PDB file of N, CA and C in Angstrom:
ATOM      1  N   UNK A   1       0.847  -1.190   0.000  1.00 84.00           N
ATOM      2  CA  UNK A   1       0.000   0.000   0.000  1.00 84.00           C
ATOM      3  C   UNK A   1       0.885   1.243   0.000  1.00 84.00           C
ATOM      4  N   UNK A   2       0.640   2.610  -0.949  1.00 90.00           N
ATOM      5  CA  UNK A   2       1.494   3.480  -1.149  1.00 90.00           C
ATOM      6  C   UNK A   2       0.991   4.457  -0.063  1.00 90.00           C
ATOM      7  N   UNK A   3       1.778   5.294   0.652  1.00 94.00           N
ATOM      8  CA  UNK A   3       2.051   5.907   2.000  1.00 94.00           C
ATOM      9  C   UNK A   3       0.545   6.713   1.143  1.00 94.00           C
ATOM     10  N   UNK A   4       0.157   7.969   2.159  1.00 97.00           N
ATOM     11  CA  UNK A   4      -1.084   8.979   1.942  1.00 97.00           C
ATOM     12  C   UNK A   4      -0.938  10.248   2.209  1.00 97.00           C
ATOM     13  N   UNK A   5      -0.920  11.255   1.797  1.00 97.00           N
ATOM     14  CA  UNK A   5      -0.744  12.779   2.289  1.00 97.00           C
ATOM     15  C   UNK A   5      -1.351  13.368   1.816  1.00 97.00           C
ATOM     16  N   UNK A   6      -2.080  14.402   2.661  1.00 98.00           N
ATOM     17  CA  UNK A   6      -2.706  15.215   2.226  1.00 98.00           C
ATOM     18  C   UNK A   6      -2.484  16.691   1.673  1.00 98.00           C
ATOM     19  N   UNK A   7      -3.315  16.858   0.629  1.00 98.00           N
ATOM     20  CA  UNK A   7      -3.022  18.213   0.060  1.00 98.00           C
ATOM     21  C   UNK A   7      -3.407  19.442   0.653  1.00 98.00           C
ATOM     22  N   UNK A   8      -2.426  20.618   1.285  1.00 98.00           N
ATOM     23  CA  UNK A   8      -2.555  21.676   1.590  1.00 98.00           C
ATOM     24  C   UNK A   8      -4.039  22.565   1.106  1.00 98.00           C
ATOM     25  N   UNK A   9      -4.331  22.161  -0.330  1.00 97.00           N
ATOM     26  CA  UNK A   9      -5.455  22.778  -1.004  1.00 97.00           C
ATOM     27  C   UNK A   9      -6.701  22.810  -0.634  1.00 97.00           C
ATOM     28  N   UNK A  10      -6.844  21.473  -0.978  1.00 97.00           N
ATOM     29  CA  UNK A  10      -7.990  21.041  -0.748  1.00 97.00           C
ATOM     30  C   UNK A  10      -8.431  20.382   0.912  1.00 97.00           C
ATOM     31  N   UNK A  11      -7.330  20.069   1.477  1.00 97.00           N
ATOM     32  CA  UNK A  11      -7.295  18.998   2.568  1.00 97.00           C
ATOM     33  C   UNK A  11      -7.859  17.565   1.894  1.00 97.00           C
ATOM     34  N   UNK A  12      -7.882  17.045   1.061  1.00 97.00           N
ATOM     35  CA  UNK A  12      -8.537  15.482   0.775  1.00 97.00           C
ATOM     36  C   UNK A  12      -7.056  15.071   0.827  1.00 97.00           C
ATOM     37  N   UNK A  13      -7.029  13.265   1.637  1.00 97.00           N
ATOM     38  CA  UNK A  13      -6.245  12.794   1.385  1.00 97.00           C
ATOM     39  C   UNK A  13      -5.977  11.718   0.145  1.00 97.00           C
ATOM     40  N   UNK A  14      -4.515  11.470  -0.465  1.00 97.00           N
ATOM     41  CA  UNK A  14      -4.617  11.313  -1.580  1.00 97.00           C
ATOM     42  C   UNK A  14      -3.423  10.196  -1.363  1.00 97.00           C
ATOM     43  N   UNK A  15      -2.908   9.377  -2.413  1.00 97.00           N
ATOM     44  CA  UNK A  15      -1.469   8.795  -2.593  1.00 97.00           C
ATOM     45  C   UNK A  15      -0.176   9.619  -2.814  1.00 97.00           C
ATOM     46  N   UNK A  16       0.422   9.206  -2.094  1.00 95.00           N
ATOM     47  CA  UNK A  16       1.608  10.331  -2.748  1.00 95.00           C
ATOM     48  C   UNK A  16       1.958  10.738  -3.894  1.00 95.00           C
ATOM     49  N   UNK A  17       1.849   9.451  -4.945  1.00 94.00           N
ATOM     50  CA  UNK A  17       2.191   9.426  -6.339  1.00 94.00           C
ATOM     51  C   UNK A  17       0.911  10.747  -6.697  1.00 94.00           C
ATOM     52  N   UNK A  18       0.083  10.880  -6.417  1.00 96.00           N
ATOM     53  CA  UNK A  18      -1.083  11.763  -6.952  1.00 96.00           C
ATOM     54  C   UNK A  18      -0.614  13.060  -6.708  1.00 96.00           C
ATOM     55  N   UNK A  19      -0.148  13.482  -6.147  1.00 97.00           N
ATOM     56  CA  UNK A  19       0.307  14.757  -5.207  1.00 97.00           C
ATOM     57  C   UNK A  19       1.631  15.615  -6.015  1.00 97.00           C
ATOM     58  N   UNK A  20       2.125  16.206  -5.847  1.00 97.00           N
ATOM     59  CA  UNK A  20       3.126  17.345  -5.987  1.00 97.00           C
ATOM     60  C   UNK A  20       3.645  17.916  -4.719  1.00 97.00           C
ATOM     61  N   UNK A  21       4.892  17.505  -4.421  1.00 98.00           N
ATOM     62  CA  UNK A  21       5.894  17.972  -3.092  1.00 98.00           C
ATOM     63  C   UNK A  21       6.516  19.302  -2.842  1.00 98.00           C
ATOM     64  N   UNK A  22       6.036  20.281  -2.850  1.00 98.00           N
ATOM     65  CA  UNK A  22       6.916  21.952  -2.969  1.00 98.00           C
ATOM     66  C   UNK A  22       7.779  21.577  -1.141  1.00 98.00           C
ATOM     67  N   UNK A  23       8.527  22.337  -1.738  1.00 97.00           N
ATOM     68  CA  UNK A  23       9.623  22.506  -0.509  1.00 97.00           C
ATOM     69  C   UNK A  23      10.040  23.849  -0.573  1.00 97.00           C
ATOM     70  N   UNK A  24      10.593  24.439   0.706  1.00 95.00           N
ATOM     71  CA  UNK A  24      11.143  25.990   0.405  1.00 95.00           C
ATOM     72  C   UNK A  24      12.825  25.804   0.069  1.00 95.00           C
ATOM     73  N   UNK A  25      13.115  26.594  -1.242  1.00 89.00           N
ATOM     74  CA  UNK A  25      14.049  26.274  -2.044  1.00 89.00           C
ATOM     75  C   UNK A  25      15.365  27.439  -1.439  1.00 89.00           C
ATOM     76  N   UNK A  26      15.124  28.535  -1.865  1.00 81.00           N
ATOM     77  CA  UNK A  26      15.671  29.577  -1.312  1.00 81.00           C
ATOM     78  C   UNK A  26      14.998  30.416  -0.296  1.00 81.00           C
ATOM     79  N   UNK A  27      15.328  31.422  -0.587  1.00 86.00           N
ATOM     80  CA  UNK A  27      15.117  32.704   0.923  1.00 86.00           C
ATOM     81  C   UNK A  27      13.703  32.774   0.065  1.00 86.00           C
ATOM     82  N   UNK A  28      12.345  32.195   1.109  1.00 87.00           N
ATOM     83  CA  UNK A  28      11.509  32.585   0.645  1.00 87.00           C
ATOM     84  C   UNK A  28      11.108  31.865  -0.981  1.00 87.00           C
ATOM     85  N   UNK A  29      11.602  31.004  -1.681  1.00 94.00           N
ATOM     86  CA  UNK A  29      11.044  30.508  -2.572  1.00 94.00           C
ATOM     87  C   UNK A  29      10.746  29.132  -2.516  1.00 94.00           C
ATOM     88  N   UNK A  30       9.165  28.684  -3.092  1.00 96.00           N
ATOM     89  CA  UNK A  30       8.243  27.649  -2.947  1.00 96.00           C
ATOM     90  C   UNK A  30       8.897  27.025  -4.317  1.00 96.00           C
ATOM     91  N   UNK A  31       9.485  26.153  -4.342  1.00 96.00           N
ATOM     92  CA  UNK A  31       9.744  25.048  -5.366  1.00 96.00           C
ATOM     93  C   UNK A  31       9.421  23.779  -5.511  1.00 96.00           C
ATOM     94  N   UNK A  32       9.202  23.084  -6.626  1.00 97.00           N
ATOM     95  CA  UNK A  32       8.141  21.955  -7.105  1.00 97.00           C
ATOM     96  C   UNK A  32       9.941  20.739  -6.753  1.00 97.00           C
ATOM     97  N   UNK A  33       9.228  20.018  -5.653  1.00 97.00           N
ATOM     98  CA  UNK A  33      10.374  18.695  -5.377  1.00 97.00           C
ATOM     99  C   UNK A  33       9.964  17.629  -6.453  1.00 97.00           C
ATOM    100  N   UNK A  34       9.817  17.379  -7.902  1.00 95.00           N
ATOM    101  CA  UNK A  34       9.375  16.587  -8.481  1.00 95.00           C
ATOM    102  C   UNK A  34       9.750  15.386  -8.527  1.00 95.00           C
ATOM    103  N   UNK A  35      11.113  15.312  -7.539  1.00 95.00           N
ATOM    104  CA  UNK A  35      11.395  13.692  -7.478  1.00 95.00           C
ATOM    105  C   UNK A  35      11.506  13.169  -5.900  1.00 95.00           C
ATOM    106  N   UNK A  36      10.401  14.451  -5.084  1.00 94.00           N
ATOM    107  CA  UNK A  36      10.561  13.864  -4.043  1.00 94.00           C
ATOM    108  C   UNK A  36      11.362  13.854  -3.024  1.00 94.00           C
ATOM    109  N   UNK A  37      12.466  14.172  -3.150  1.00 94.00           N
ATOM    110  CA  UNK A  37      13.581  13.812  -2.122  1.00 94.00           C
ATOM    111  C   UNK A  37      14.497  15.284  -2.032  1.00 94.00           C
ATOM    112  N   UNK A  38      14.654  15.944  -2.089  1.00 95.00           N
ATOM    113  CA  UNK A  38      14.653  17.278  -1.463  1.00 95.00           C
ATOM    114  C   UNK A  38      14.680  17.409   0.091  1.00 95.00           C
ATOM    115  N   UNK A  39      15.747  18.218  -0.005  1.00 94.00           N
ATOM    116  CA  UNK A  39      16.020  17.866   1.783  1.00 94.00           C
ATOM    117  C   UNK A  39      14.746  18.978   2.342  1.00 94.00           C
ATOM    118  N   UNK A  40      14.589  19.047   3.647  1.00 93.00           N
ATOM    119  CA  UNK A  40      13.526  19.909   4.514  1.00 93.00           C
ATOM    120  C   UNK A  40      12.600  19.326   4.224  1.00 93.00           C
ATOM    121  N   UNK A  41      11.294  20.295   5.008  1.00 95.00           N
ATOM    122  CA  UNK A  41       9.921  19.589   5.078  1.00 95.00           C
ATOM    123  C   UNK A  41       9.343  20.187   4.200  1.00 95.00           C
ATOM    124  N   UNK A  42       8.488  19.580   3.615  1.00 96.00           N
ATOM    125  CA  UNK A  42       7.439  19.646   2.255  1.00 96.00           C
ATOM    126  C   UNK A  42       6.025  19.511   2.389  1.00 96.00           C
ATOM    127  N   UNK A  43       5.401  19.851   1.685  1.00 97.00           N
ATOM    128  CA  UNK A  43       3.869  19.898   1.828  1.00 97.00           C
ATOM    129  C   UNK A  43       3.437  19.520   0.472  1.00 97.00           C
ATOM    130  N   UNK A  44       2.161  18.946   0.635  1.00 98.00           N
ATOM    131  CA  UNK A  44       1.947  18.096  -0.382  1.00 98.00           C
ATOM    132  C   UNK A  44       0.765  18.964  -1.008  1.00 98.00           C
ATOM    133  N   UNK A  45       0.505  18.898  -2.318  1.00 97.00           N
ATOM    134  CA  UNK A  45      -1.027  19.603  -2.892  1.00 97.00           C
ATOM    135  C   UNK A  45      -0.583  19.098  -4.365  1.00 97.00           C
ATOM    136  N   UNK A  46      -2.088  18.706  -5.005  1.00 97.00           N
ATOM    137  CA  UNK A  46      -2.613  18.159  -5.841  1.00 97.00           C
ATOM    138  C   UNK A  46      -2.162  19.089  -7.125  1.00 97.00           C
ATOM    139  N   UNK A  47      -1.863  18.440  -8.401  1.00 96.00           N
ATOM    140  CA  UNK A  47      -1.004  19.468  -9.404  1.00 96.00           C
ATOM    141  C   UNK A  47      -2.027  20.205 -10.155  1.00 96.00           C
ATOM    142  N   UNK A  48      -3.291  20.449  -9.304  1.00 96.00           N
ATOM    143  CA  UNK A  48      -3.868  21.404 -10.217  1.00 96.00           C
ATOM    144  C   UNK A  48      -4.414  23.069  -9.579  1.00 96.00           C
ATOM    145  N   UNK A  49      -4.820  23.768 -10.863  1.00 96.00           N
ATOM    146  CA  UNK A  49      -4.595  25.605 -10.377  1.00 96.00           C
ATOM    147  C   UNK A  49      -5.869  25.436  -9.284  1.00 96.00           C
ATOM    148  N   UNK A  50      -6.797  24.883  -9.121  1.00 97.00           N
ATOM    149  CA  UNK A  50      -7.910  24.927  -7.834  1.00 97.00           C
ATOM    150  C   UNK A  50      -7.372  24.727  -6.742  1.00 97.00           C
ATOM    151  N   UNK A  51      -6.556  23.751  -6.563  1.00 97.00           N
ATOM    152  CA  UNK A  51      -5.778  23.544  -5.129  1.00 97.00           C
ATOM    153  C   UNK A  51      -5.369  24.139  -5.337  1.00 97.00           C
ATOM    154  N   UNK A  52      -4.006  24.881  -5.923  1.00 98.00           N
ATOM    155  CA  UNK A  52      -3.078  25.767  -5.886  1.00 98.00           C
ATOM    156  C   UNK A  52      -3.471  27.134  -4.990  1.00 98.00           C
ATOM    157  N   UNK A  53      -4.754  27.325  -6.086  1.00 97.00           N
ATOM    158  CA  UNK A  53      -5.245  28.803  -5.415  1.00 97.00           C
ATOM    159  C   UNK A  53      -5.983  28.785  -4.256  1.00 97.00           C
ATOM    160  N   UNK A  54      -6.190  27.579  -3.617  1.00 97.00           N
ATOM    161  CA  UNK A  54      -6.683  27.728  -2.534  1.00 97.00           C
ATOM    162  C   UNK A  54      -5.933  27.463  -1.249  1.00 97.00           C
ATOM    163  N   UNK A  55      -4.840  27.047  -1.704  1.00 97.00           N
ATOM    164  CA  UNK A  55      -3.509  27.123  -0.544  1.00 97.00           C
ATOM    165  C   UNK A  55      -2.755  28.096  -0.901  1.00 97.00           C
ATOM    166  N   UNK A  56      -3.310  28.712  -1.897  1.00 96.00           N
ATOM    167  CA  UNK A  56      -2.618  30.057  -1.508  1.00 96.00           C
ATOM    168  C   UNK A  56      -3.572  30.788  -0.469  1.00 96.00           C
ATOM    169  N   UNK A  57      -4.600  31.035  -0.764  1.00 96.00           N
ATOM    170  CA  UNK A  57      -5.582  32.107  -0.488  1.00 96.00           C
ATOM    171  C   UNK A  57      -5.681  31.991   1.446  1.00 96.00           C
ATOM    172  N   UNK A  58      -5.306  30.552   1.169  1.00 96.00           N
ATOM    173  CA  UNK A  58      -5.739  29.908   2.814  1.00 96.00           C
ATOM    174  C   UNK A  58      -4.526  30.551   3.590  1.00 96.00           C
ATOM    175  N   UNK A  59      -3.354  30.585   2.909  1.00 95.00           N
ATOM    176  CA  UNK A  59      -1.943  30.767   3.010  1.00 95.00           C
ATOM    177  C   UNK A  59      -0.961  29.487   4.180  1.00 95.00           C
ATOM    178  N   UNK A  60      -1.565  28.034   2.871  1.00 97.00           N
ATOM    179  CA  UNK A  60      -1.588  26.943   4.116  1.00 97.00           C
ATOM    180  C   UNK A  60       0.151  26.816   3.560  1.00 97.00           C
ATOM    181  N   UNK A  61       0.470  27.393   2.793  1.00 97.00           N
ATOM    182  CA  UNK A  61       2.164  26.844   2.442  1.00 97.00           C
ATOM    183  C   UNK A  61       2.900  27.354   3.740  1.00 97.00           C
ATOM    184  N   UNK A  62       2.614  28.577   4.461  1.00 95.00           N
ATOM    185  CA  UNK A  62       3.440  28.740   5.413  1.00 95.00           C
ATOM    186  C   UNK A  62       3.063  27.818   6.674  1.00 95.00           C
ATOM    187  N   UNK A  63       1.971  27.695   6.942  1.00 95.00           N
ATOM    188  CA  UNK A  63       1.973  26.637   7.782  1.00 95.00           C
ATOM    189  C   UNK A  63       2.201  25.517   7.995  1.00 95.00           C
ATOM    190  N   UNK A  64       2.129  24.684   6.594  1.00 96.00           N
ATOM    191  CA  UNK A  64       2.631  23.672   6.529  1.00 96.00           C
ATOM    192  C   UNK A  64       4.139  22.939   6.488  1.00 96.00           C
ATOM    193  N   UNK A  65       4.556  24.366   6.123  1.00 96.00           N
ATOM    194  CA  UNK A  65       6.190  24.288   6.157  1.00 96.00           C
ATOM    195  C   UNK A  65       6.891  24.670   7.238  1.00 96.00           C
ATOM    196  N   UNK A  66       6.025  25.287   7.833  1.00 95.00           N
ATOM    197  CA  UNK A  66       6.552  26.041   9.544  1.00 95.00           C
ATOM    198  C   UNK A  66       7.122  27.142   9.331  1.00 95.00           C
ATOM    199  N   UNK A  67       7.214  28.340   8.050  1.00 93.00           N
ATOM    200  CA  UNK A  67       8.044  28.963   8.041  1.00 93.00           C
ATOM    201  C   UNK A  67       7.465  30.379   7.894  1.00 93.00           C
ATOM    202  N   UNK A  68       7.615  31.635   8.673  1.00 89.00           N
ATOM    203  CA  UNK A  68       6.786  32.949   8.399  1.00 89.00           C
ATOM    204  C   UNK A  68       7.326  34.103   7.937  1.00 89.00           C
ATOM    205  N   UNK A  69       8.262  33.711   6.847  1.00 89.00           N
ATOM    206  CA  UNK A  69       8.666  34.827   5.675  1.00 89.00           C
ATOM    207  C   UNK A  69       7.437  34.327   4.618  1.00 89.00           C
ATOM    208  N   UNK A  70       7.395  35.747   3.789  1.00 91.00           N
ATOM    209  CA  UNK A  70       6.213  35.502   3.143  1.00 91.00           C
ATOM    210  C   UNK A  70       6.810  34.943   1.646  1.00 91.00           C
ATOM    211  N   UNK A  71       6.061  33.574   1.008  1.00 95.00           N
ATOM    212  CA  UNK A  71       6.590  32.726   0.131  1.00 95.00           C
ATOM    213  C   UNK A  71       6.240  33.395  -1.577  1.00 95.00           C
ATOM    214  N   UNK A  72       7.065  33.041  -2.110  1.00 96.00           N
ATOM    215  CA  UNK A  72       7.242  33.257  -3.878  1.00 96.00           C
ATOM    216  C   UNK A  72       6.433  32.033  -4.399  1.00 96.00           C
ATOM    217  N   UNK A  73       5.622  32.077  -4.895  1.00 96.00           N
ATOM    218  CA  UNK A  73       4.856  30.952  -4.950  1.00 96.00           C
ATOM    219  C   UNK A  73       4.557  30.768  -6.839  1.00 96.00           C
ATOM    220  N   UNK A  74       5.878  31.777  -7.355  1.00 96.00           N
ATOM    221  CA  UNK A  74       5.343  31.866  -8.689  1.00 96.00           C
ATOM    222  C   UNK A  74       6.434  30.660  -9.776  1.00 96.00           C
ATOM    223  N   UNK A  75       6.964  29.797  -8.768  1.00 96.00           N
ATOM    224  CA  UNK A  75       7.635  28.678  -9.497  1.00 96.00           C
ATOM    225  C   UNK A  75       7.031  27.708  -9.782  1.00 96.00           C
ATOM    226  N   UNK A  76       6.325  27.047  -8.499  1.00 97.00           N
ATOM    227  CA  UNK A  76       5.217  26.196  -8.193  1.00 97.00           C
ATOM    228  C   UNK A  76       3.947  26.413  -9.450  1.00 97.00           C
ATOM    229  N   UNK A  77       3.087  27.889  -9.737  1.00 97.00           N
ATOM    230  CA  UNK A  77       2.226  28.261  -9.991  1.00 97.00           C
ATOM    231  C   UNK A  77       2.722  27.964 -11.758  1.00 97.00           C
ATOM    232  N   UNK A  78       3.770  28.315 -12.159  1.00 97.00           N
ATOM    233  CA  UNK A  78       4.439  27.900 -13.227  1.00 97.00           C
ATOM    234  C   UNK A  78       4.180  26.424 -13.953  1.00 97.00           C
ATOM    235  N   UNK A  79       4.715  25.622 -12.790  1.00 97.00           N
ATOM    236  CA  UNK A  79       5.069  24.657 -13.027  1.00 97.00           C
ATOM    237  C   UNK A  79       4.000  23.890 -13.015  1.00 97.00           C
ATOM    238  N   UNK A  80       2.439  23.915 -12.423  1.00 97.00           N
ATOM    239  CA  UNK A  80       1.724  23.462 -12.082  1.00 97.00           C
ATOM    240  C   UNK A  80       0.546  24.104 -13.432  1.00 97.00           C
ATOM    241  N   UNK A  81       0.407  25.131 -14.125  1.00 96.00           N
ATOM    242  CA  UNK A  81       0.193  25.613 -15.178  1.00 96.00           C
ATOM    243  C   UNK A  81       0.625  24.840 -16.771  1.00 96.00           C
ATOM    244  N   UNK A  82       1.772  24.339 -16.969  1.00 95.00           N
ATOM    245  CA  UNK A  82       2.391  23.665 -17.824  1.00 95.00           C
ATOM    246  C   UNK A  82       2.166  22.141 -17.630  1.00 95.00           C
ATOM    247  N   UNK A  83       1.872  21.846 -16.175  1.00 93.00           N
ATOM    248  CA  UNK A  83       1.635  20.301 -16.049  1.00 93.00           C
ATOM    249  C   UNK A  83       0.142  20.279 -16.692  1.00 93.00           C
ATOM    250  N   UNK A  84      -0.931  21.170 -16.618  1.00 92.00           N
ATOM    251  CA  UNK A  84      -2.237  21.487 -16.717  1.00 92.00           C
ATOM    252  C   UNK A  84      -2.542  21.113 -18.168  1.00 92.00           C
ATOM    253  N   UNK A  85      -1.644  22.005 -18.712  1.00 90.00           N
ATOM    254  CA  UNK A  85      -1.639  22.224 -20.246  1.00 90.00           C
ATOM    255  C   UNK A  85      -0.933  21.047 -20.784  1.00 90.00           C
ATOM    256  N   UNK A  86      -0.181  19.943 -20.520  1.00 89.00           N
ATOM    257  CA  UNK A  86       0.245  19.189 -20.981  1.00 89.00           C
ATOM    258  C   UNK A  86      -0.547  17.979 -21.014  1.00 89.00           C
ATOM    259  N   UNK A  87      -1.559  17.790 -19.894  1.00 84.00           N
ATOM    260  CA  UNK A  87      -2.125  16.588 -19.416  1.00 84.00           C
ATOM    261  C   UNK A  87      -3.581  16.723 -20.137  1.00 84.00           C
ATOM    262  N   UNK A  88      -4.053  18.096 -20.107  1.00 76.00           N
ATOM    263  CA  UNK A  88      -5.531  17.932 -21.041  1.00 76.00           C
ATOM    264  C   UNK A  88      -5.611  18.644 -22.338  1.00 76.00           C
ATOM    265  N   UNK A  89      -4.470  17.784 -22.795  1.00 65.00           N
ATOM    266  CA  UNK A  89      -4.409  18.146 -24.679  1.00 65.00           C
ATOM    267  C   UNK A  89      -4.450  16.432 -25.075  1.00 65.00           C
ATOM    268  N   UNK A  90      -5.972  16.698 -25.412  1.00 63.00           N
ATOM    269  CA  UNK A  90      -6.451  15.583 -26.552  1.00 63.00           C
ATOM    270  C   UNK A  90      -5.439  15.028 -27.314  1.00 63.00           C
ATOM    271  N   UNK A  91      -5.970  13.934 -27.306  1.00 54.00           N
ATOM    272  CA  UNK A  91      -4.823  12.959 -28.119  1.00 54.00           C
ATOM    273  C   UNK A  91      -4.913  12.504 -29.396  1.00 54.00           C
ATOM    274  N   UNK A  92      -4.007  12.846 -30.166  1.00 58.00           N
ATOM    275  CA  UNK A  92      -4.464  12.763 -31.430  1.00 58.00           C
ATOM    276  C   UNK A  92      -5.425  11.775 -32.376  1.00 58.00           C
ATOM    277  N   UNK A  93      -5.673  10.637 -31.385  1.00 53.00           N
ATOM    278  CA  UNK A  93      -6.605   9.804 -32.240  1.00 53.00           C
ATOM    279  C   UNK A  93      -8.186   9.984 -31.731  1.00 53.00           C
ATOM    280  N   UNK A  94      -8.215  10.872 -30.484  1.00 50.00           N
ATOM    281  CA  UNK A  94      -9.665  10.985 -30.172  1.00 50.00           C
ATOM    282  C   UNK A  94     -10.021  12.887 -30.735  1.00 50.00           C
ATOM    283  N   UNK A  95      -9.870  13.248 -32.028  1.00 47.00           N
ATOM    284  CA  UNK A  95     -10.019  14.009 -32.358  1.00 47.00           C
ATOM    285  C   UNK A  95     -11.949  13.889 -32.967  1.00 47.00           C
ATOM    286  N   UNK A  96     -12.554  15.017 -32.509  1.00 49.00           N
ATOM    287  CA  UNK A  96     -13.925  15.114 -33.372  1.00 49.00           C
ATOM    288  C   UNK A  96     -13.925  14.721 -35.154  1.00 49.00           C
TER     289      UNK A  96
END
C-alpha cells in the first residue's frame, strides 16, 4: 500500500504518487520537489490551479512548512500551469 498525504489545497487525502511535493528552495522561494527527495519539510497539494489557489488564499504553504517569511509561490504556480496544459491536450486519435 502506497504511504497517503494530504493536500494543503484542498485537505482530501490522496497517494503520494497523486500529489506534488513543494519545498522551500531559497530565501523565501516555494519550489516543485518533483522527485521527491529534497532535503527539509514539504507539503503536499494536488497538481492542479484549484488547489493551488486555494492554498494560496488559505496561506496553508506557510503553515505547513513552519516557516513565516512571506513565500514566492510563482515557481510552483508555473510549473503546475504547464503540467495542466500538458495533461488535457487531446490525443491525437480521439479528435472530433
Amino acid at each position: 500500500m502506497e504511504p497517503v498525504r494530504t493536500c494543503v489545497g484542498c485537505r482530501v487525502s490522496d497517494s503520494r504518487s497523486a500529489l506534488l511535493r513543494v519545498v522551500v528552495g531559497g530565501p523565501g522561494a516555494l519550489v516543485p520537489d518533483l522527485r521527491r527527495c529534497l532535503p527539509g519539510r514539504g507539503a503536499w497539494l494536488h497538481p492542479t490551479g484549484d488547489c493551488f489557489d486555494l492554498a494560496v488564499r488559505r496561506r496553508a504553504f506557510g503553515r505547513a512548512l513552519r516557516v513565516s517569511v512571506p513565500l514566492d509561490t510563482a515557481a510552483v504556480a508555473e510549473w503546475i500551469a504547464t503540467h495542466e496544459q500538458t495533461t488535457n491536450q487531446p490525443s491525437p486519435g480521439n479528435r472530433p
